C-alpha positions as a Markdown table, in Angstrom:
| # | Residue | x | y | z |
|---|---|---|---|---|
| 1 | Lys | 50.5 | 131.7 | 40.1 |
| 2 | Glu | 53.7 | 129.5 | 40.5 |
| 3 | Glu | 56.8 | 130.3 | 38.5 |
| 4 | Gln | 59.9 | 128.3 | 38.0 |
| 5 | Val | 63.0 | 130.8 | 38.0 |
| 6 | Val | 66.2 | 129.1 | 36.9 |
| 7 | Thr | 69.1 | 129.9 | 39.0 |
| 8 | Gly | 71.9 | 128.3 | 37.0 |
| 9 | Leu | 73.5 | 125.4 | 34.8 |
| 10 | Val | 75.6 | 122.6 | 36.0 |
| 11 | Lys | 77.4 | 119.9 | 34.0 |
| 12 | Ile | 77.6 | 116.4 | 35.5 |
| 13 | Leu | 81.2 | 115.3 | 35.1 |
| 14 | Lys | 81.1 | 112.1 | 37.0 |
| 15 | His | 78.6 | 109.5 | 38.5 |
| 16 | Phe | 80.1 | 107.9 | 41.4 |
| 17 | Ser | 77.5 | 105.8 | 43.1 |
| 18 | Met | 73.7 | 105.3 | 43.7 |
| 19 | Gln | 72.0 | 104.0 | 46.7 |
| 20 | Lys | 68.1 | 103.6 | 46.2 |
| 21 | Ser | 67.1 | 106.9 | 44.5 |
| 22 | Val | 70.2 | 109.0 | 45.8 |
| 23 | His | 72.9 | 109.6 | 43.2 |
| 24 | Val | 76.5 | 110.8 | 44.3 |
| 25 | Met | 78.0 | 112.8 | 41.5 |
| 26 | Gly | 80.6 | 115.5 | 40.5 |
| 27 | Gly | 79.8 | 118.6 | 38.7 |
| 28 | Arg | 80.8 | 121.9 | 37.5 |
| 29 | Val | 79.0 | 125.1 | 37.8 |
| 30 | Glu | 78.8 | 126.5 | 34.2 |
| 31 | Glu | 76.7 | 129.6 | 35.3 |
| 32 | Gly | 74.6 | 131.0 | 38.2 |
| 33 | Val | 74.5 | 129.1 | 41.5 |
| 34 | Ile | 73.2 | 125.6 | 42.9 |
| 35 | Lys | 71.9 | 125.5 | 46.5 |
| 36 | Met | 71.0 | 123.1 | 49.1 |
| 37 | Asn | 67.6 | 121.4 | 49.0 |
| 38 | Gln | 67.1 | 123.1 | 45.5 |
| 39 | Arg | 64.9 | 121.3 | 43.0 |
| 40 | Val | 66.7 | 120.5 | 39.7 |
| 41 | Gln | 65.7 | 119.8 | 36.0 |
| 42 | Ile | 67.8 | 116.9 | 34.6 |
| 43 | Leu | 68.6 | 117.5 | 30.8 |
| 44 | Arg | 70.2 | 115.2 | 28.4 |
| 45 | Arg | 70.8 | 116.7 | 24.7 |
| 46 | Glu | 68.5 | 119.8 | 25.7 |
| 47 | Ile | 65.5 | 117.3 | 26.7 |
| 48 | Glu | 64.4 | 116.9 | 30.3 |
| 49 | Ile | 64.6 | 113.3 | 31.4 |
| 50 | Gly | 63.6 | 114.1 | 35.1 |
| 51 | Thr | 63.7 | 116.1 | 38.2 |
| 52 | Gly | 65.5 | 115.8 | 41.4 |
| 53 | Thr | 66.4 | 117.5 | 44.9 |
| 54 | Ile | 69.8 | 118.5 | 45.9 |
| 55 | Lys | 70.4 | 116.6 | 49.3 |
| 56 | Asn | 74.2 | 117.5 | 49.9 |
| 57 | Leu | 76.7 | 119.9 | 48.4 |
| 58 | Gln | 80.6 | 119.7 | 49.0 |
| 59 | Gln | 83.3 | 121.9 | 47.8 |
| 60 | Ala | 86.8 | 121.5 | 48.7 |
| 61 | Lys | 85.8 | 118.5 | 51.1 |
| 62 | Ser | 83.5 | 120.4 | 53.1 |
| 63 | Asp | 79.8 | 120.8 | 53.2 |
| 64 | Val | 78.4 | 124.1 | 51.8 |
| 65 | Gln | 75.0 | 125.7 | 51.5 |
| 66 | Gln | 75.7 | 126.7 | 47.8 |
| 67 | Val | 78.1 | 126.4 | 44.9 |
| 68 | Glu | 78.6 | 129.6 | 42.6 |
| 69 | Glu | 81.6 | 128.6 | 40.5 |
| 70 | Gly | 84.1 | 125.6 | 40.0 |
| 71 | Glu | 83.8 | 121.8 | 40.5 |
| 72 | Phe | 81.9 | 120.3 | 43.3 |
| 73 | Gly | 80.4 | 117.1 | 44.7 |
| 74 | Met | 76.7 | 116.4 | 45.3 |
| 75 | Gln | 74.0 | 114.0 | 46.4 |
| 76 | Ile | 70.8 | 114.4 | 44.5 |
| 77 | Glu | 67.6 | 112.4 | 45.0 |
| 78 | Thr | 65.9 | 111.5 | 41.8 |
| 79 | Arg | 64.6 | 108.5 | 40.0 |
| 80 | Ala | 66.0 | 109.4 | 36.6 |
| 81 | Glu | 68.9 | 107.6 | 35.3 |
| 82 | Val | 71.6 | 110.4 | 35.5 |
| 83 | Ala | 74.8 | 110.0 | 33.6 |
| 84 | Ala | 78.0 | 112.2 | 32.9 |
| 85 | Gly | 77.7 | 114.6 | 30.3 |
| 86 | Asp | 74.0 | 115.5 | 31.5 |
| 87 | Tyr | 73.1 | 118.9 | 32.7 |
| 88 | Leu | 71.1 | 120.1 | 35.8 |
| 89 | Lys | 69.1 | 123.3 | 35.7 |
| 90 | Pro | 68.5 | 124.2 | 39.5 |
| 91 | Phe | 65.2 | 126.4 | 39.7 |
| 92 | Asp | 63.4 | 128.0 | 42.6 |
| 93 | Thr | 59.5 | 127.9 | 42.6 |
| 94 | Val | 58.4 | 131.5 | 43.1 |
| 95 | Ile | 54.8 | 132.1 | 44.0 |
| 96 | Ser | 53.2 | 135.4 | 42.8 |
């Protein structure tokens, strides 16, 4: 049985650029943690508009494996149209 365990909540503060399906964005961790290569649900006004995968995380201009608090930069691969004000819900898939 597969289960999605949400690990945090991230607000998108700014959308910088997009190449093919990779978006470069700035965000802030509202709660929990976001990790490299983690899958995320993309939410706009509480409605899921798509999913994506975290390809890169940066905090204080250095690459990090996870962000637990504060503002950070990220690259996310998704086909959804992501905008400032949207939320990301990072999740781990647990098989039990």
